Coordinates of C-alpha atoms in Angstrom, one line a residue:
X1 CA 5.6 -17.1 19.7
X2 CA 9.2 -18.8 19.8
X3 CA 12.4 -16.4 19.5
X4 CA 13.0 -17.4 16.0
X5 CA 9.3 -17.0 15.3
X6 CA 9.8 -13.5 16.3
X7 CA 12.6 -12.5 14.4
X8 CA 11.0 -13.7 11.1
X9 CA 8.1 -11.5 11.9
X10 CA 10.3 -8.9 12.7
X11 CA 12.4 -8.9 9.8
X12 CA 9.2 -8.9 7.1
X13 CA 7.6 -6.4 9.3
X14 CA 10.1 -4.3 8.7
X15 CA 10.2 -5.3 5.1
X16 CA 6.4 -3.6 4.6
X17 CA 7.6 -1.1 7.3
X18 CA 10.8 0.3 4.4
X19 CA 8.3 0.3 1.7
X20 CA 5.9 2.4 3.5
X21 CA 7.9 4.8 4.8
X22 CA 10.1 5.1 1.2
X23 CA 6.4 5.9 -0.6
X24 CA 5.8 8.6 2.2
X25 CA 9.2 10.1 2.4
X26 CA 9.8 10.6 -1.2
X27 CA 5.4 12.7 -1.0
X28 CA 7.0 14.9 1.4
X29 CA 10.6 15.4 -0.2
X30 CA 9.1 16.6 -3.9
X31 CA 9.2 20.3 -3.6
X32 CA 13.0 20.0 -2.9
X33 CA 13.8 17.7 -5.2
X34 CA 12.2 20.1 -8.0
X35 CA 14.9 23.0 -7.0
X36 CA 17.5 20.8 -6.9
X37 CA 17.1 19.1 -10.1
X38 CA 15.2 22.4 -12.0
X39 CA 12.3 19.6 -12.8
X40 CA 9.6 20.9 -14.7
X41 CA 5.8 19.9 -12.7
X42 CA 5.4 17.0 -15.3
X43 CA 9.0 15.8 -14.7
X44 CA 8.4 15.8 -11.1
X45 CA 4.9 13.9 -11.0
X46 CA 7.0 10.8 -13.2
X47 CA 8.8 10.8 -10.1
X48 CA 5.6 9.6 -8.5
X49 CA 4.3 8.0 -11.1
X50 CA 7.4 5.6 -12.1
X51 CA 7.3 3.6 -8.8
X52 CA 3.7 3.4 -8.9
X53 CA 4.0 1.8 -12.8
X54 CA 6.7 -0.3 -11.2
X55 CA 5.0 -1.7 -8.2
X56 CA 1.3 -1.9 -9.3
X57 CA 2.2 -3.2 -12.6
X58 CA 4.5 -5.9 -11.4
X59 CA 2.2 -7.1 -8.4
X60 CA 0.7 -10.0 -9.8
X61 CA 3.5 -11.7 -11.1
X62 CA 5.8 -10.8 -8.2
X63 CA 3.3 -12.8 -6.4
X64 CA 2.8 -15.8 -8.5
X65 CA 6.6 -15.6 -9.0
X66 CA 7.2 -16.0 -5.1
X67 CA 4.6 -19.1 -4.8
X68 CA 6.5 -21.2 -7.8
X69 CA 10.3 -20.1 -7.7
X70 CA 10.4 -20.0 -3.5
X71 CA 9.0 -17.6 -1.4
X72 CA 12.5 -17.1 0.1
X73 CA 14.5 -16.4 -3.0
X74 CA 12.4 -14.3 -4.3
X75 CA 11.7 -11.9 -1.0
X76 CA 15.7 -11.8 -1.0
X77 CA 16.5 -10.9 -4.7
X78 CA 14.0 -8.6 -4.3
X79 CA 15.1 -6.9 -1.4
X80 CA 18.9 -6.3 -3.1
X81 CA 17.3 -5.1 -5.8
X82 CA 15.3 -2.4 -3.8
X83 CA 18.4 -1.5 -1.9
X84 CA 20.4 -0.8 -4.8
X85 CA 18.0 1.1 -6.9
X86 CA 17.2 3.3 -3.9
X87 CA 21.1 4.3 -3.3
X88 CA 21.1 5.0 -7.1
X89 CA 17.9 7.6 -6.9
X90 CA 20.1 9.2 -3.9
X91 CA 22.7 9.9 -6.3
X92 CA 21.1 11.1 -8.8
X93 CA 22.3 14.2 -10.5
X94 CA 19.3 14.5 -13.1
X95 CA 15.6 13.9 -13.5
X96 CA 15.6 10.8 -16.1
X97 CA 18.4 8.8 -13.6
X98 CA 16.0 9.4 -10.6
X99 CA 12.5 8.1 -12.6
X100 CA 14.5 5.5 -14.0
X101 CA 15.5 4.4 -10.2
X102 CA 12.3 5.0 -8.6
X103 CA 10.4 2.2 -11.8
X104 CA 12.9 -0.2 -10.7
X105 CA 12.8 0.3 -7.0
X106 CA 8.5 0.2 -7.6
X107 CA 9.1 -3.1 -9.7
X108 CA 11.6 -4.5 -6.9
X109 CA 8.7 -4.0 -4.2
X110 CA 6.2 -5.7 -6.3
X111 CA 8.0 -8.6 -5.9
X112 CA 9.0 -8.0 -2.1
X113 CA 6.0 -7.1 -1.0
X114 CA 3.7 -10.0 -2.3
X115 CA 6.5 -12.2 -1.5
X116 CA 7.1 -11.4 2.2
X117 CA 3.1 -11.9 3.3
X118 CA 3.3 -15.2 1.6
X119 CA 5.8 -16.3 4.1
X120 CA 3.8 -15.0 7.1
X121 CA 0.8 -16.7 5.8
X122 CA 2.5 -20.0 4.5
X123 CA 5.2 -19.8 8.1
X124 CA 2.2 -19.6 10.4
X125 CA -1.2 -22.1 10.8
X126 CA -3.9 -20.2 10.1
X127 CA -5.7 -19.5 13.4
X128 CA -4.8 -17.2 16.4
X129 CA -0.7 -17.3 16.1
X130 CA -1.4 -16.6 12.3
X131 CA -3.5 -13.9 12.9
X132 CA -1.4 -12.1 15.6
X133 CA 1.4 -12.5 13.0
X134 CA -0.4 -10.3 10.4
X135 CA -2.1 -7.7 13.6
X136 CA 2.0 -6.9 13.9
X137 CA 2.5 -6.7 10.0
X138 CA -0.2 -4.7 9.4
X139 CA 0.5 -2.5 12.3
X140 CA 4.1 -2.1 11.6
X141 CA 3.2 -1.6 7.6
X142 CA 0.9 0.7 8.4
X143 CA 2.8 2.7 10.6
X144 CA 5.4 3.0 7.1
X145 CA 2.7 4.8 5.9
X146 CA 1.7 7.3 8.6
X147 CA 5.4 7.9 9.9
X148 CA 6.6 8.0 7.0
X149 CA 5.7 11.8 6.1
X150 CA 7.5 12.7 9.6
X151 CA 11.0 11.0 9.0
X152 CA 10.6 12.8 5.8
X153 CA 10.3 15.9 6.6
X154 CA 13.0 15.9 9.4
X155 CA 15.5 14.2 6.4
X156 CA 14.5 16.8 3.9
X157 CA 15.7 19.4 6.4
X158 CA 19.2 18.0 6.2
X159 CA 18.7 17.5 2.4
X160 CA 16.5 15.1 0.0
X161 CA 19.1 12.5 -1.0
X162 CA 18.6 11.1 2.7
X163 CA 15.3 9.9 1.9
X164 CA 17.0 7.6 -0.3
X165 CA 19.8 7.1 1.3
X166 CA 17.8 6.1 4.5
X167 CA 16.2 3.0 3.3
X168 CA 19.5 2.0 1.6
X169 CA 20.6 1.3 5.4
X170 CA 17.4 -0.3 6.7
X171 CA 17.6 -3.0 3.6
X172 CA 20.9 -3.9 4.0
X173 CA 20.2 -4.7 8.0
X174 CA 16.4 -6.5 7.2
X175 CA 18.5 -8.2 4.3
X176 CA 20.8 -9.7 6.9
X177 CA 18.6 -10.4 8.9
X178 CA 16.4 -12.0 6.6
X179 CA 19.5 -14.4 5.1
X180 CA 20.0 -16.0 8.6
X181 CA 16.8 -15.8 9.5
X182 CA 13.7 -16.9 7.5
X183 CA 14.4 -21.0 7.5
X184 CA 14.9 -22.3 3.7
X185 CA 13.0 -25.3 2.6
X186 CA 13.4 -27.1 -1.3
X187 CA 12.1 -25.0 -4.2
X188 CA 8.3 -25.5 -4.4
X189 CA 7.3 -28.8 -7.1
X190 CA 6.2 -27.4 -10.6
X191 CA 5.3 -30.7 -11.9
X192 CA 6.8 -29.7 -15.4
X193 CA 4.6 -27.2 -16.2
X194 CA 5.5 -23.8 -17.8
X195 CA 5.6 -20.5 -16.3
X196 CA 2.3 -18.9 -17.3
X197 CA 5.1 -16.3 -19.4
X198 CA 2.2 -14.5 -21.2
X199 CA -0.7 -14.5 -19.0
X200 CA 2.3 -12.8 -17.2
X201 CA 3.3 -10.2 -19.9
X202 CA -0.6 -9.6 -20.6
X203 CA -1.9 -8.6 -17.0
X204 CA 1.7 -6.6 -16.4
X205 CA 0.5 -4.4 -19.7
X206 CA -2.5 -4.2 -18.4
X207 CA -2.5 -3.5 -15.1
X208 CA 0.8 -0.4 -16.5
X209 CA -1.9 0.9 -18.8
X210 CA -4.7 1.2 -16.0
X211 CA -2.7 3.0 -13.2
X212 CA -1.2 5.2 -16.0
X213 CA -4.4 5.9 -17.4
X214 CA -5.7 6.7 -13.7
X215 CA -2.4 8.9 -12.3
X216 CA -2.1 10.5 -15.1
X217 CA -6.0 11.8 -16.1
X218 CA -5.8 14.9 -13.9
X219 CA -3.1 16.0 -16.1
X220 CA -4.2 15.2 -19.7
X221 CA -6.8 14.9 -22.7
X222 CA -9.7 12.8 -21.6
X223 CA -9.5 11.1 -24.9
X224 CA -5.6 10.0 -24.3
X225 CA -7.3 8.6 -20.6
X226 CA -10.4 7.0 -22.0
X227 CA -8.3 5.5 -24.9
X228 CA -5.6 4.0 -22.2
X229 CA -8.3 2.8 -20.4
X230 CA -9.7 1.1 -23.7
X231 CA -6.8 -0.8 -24.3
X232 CA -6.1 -2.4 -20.6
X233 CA -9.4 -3.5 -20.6
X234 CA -9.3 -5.5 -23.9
X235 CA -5.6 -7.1 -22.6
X236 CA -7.4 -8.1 -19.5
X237 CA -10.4 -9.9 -21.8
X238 CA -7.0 -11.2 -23.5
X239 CA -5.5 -12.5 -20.2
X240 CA -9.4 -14.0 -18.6
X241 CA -9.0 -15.8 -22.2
X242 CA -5.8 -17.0 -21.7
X243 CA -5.9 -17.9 -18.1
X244 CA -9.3 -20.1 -18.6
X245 CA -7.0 -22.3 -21.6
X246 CA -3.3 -22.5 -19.5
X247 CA -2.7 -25.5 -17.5
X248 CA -0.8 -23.3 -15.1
X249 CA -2.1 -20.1 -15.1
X250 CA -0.7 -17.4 -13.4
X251 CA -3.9 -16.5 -12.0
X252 CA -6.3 -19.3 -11.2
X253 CA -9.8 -17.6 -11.8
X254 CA -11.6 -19.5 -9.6
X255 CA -9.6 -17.8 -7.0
X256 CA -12.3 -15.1 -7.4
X257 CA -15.1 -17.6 -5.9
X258 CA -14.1 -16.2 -1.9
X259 CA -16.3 -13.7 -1.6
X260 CA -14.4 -12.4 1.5
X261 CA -11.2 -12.0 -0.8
X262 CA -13.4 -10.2 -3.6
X263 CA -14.6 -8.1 -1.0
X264 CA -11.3 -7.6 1.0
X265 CA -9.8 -6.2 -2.6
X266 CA -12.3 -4.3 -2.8
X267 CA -12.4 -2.4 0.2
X268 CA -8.4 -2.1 0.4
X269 CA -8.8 -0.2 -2.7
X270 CA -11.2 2.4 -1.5
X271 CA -9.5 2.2 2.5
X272 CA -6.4 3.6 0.6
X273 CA -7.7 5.6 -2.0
X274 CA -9.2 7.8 0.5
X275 CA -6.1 7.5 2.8
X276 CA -3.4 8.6 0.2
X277 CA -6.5 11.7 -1.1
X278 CA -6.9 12.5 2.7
X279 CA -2.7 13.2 3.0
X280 CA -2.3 14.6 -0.1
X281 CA -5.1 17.2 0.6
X282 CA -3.9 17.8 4.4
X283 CA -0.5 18.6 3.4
X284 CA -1.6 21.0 0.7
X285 CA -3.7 22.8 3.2
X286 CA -1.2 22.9 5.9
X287 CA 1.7 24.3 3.7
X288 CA 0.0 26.1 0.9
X289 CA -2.6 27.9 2.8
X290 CA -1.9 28.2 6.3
X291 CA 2.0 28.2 5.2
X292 CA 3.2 25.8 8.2
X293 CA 6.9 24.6 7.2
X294 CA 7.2 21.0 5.7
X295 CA 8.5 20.2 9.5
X296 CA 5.6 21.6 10.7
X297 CA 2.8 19.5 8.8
X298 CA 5.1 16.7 9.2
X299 CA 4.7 16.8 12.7
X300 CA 1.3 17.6 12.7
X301 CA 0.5 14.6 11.2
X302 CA 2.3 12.4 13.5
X303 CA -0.6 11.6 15.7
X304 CA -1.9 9.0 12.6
X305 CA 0.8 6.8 14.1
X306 CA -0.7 6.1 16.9
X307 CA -1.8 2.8 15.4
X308 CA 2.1 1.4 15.4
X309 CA 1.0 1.3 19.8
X310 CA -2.2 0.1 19.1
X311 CA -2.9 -2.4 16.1
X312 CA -0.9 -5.0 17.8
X313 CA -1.7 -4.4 21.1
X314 CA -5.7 -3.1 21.2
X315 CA -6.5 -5.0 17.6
X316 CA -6.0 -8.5 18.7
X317 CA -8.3 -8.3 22.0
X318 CA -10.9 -6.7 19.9
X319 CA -10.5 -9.1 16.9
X320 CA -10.5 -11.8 19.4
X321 CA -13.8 -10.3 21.6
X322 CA -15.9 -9.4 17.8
X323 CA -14.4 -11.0 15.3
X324 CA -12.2 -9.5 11.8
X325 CA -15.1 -8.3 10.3
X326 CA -16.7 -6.2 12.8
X327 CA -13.3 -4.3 14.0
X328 CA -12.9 -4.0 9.6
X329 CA -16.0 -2.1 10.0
X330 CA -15.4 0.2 13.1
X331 CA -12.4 0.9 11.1
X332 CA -13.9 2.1 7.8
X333 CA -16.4 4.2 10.1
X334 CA -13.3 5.4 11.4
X335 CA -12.2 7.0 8.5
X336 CA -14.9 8.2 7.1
X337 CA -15.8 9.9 10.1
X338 CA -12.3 11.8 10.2
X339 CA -12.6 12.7 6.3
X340 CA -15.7 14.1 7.0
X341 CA -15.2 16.3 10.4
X342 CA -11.9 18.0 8.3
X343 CA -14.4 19.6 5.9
X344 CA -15.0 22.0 8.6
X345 CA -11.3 23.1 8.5
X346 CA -10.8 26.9 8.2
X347 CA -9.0 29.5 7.4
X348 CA -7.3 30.1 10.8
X349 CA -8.7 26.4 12.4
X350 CA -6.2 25.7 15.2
X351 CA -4.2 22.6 15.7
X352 CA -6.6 21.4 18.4
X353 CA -9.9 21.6 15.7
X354 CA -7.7 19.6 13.3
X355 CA -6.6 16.7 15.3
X356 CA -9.6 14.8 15.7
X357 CA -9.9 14.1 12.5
X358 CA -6.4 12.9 12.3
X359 CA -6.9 10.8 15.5
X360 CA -9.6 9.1 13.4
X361 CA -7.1 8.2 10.4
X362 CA -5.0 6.9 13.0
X363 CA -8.0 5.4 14.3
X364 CA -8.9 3.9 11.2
X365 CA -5.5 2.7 10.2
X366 CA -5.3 0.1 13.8
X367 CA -8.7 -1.0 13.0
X368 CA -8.5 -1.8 9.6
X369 CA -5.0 -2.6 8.4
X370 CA -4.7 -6.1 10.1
X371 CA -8.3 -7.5 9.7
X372 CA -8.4 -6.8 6.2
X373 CA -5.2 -8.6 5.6
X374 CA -5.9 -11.4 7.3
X375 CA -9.6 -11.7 5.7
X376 CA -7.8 -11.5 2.4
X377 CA -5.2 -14.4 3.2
X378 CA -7.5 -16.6 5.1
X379 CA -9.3 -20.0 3.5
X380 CA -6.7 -19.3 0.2
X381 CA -4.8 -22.5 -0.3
X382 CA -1.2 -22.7 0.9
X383 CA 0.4 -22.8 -2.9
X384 CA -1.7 -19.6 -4.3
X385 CA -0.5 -17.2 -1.0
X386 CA 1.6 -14.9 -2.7
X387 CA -1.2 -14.5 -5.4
X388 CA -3.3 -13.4 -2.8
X389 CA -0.9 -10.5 -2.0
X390 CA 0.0 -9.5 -4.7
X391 CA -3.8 -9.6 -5.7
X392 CA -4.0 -7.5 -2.3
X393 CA -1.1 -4.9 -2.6
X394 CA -2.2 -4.5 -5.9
X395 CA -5.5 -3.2 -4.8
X396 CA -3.9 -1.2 -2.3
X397 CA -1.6 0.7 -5.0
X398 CA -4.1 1.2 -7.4
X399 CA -6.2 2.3 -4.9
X400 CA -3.5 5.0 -3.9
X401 CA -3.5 6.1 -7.6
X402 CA -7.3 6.3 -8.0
X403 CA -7.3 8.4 -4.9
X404 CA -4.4 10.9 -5.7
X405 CA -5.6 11.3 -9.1
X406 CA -9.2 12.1 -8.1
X407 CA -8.5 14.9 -5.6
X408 CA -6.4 16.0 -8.1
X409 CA -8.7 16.5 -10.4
X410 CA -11.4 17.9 -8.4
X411 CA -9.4 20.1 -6.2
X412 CA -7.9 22.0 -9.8
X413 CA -11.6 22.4 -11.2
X414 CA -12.7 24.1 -8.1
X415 CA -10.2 26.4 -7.3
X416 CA -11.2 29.2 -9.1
X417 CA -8.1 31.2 -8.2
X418 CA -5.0 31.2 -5.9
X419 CA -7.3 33.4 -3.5
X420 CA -7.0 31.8 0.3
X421 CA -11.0 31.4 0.1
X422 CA -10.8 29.4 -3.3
X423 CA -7.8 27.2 -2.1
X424 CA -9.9 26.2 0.8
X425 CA -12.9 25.9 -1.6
X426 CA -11.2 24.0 -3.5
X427 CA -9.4 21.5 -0.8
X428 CA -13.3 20.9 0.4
X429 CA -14.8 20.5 -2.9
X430 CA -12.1 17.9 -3.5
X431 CA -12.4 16.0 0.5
X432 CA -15.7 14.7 -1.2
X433 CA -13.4 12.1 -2.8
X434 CA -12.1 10.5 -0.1
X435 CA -15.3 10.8 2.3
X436 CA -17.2 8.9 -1.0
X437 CA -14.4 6.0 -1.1
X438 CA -14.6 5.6 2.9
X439 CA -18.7 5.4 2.8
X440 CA -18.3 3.1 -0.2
X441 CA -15.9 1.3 2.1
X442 CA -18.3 0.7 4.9
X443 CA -21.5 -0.4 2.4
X444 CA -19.2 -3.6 1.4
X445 CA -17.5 -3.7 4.9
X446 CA -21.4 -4.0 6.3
X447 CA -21.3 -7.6 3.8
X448 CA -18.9 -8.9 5.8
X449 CA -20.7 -9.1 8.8
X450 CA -22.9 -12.1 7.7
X451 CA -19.7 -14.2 7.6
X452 CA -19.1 -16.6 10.2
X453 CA -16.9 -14.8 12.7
X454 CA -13.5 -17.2 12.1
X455 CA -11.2 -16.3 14.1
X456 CA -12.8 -14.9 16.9
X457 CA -14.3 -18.3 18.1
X458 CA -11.3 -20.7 17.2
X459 CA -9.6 -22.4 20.2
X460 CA -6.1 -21.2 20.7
X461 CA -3.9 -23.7 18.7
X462 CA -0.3 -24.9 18.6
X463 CA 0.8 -24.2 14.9
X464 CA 4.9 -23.9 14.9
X465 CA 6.7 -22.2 12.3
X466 CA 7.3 -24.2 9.1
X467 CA 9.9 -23.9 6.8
X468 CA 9.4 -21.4 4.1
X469 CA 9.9 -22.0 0.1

């Protein structure tokens, strides 16, 4: 790639890099923020839940917003947005300012997020230079992910308000960056149509009421869940009715006809359900049972981040040698593998017992992170690219919330007591989660491998950077 070409990449990477590590950072951070503010366990899992309402609810239009008001503006506005609202949560002196922060900061990445791939995948002919572009994004997102519990617990140390404080800095530089760098072009042609406004409003409730419904079921009534659930299904029967009437609908269903996006959505939502269940449960065994200091489990996890070496350097050969869909699938294996060999964790399991199983994760992450993305981008016309994110990231945060909510939930009906042997009961009873969502994973990753193998037969091609709405 050219310089320029480069620094775009660079600065988006980085983009997906803050938002990983500012979900991860904030996991790791909880327990002190509870002293500090005297939340209440319900007060503290809002925390959570806010940015996860903000940026899972907000997905879909943040996507379709950044295809028909510019690509550009939107990723910008965004990212000032995010800055801002993540300096307030540092300052925060009480628990309503902090969730209040946290929806806006999750509703700021939901239009960042979405609108950031769309410029990789609308900068970049798809092809080879296209999908090296998206091996360094994914690896470099990814690594937000699995990094992002270390550079939290080393900024906890010092004290929580740095892991808001932190990505204040890093947005203001990729904001810069991103100013002089990503090239402008004119605002993208609507042909006078309207702004789909209520398909808009109707998926946003919709989408709110599902992750709610799902984050929150561990913690109440199954009738509040099932009725939550009731309701954002009928608004999406409301929005498929809508969308099929509007001339320019924020979703275009036949969208839905690729197969290999269908199934890319798909497995993105199990790959991370069973990613963000896997953390949760480590953590909880590290520090809760064995009593290892949050340093300590932060550290321990740091081998996951192996694939921020790897996905762009190992991916690409091995993408280019089999093809997306196979290196998807060695991924998924991957990770269901290392879900599965933590089951035999113990009460006094050394370090050394553990880490192949987080080798795998890491494992997992290289193999799987950039494939997937570029499966779900690829053969999507040019003008519907940030729908495919944010149809994308959407999966991946609901996903997330599935996952969390479901070890949740199993791990607190099986632990009969705070007895060491019914913690660990419990944390294995509740590993079944994620180890069903990765094996689920690999049944529709297996689909893929009738597809014509794209990319890895396509004659390395001259596409240049275009300019970016």
């Amino acid at each position: 790639m050219k310089a320029r070409e480069w620094g775009v990449l660079l600065v988006l990477s980085g983009a997906i890099f803050l938002e990983g590590i500012d979900v991860a950072m904030l996991n790791i951070a909880l327990p002190s923020i509870r002293t500090d503010l005297g939340l209440s366990t319900g007060s503290l899992q809002w925390v959570v839940s806010a940015y996860v309402l903000g940026y899972g609810g907000f997905m879909l239009l943040g996507g379709r917003a950044a295809d028909i008001l510019g690509r550009r503006r939107v990723f910008l506005a965004a990212l000032l947005v995010f800055l801002l609202f993540s300096g307030l949560g540092g300052f925060a002196e009480d628990g309503a300012t902090l969730i209040a922060a946290r929806f806006v900061t999750g509703l700021a990445a939901a239009f960042m997020t979405p609108a950031g791939l769309s410029i990789i995948t609308t900068g970049f002919d798809e092809g080879p230079k296209r999908d090296r572009a998206l091996m360094v994004y994914g690896a470099i997102g990814a690594g937000g992910f699995t990094l992002g519990m270390v550079i939290g617990g080393l900024l906890t140390s010092l004290d929580w308000r740095w892991v808001f404080f932190m990505p204040v800095g890093l947005s203001l530089v990729i904001l810069v960056a991103a100013a002089l760098l990503i090239p402008k072009s004119p605002r993208p042609v609507r042909d006078g149509r309207r702004f789909d406004l209520f398909g808009g409003l109707t998926i946003t409730a919709a989408v709110v009421l599902l992750v709610l419904g799902v984050e929150r079921a561990a913690h109440v009534a199954v009738g509040w869940t099932v009725g939550i659930v009731a309701v954002s299904v009928a608004l999406i029967a409301v929005f498929v009715a809508v969308e099929r009437r509007h001339p320019a609908p924020l979703v275009r269903l036949g969208i839905f006809r690729s197969g290999s996006l269908v199934r890319a959505n798909l497995i993105g939502m199990l790959f991370m359900a069973g990613f963000f269940g896997f953390q949760f449960l480590v953590v909880l065994y590290l520090q809760e049972l064995r009593g290892w200091s949050t340093i300590e489990a932060s550290l321990a996890m740091l081998v996951i981040g192996i694939d921020v070496a790897l996905a762009p350097t190992v991916t690409p050969k091995l993408v280019r040698r089999f093809g997306n869909a196979p290196v998807l699938l060695a991924g998924l294996v991957s990770a269901a593998l290392g879900f599965a060999l933590f089951l035999s964790a113990g009460m006094d399991s050394s370090y050394g017992e553990l880490l192949p199983s987080l080798v795998l994760m890491g494992l997992a992450f290289t193999l799987a992170y950039g494939p997937l993305t570029i499966i779900a981008t690829n053969g999507i016309d040019e003008a519907e690219q940030g729908l495919a994110g944010g149809l994308l990231y959407t999966s991946f945060q609901f996903g997330a919330a599935i996952g969390l909510a479901g070890v949740a939930a199993v791990n607190v009906a099986a632990t009969g007591s705070d007895a060491p042997q019914a913690l660990l009961d419990g944390y294995r009873a509740a590993m079944l989660v994620p180890i069903g969502a990765a094996v689920v994973a690999v049944v529709v990753g297996a689909f893929n491998l009738g597809r014509k193998k794209h990319d890895a037969v396509e004659k390395e091609g001259e596409p240049v950077l275009a300019g970016v709405a």
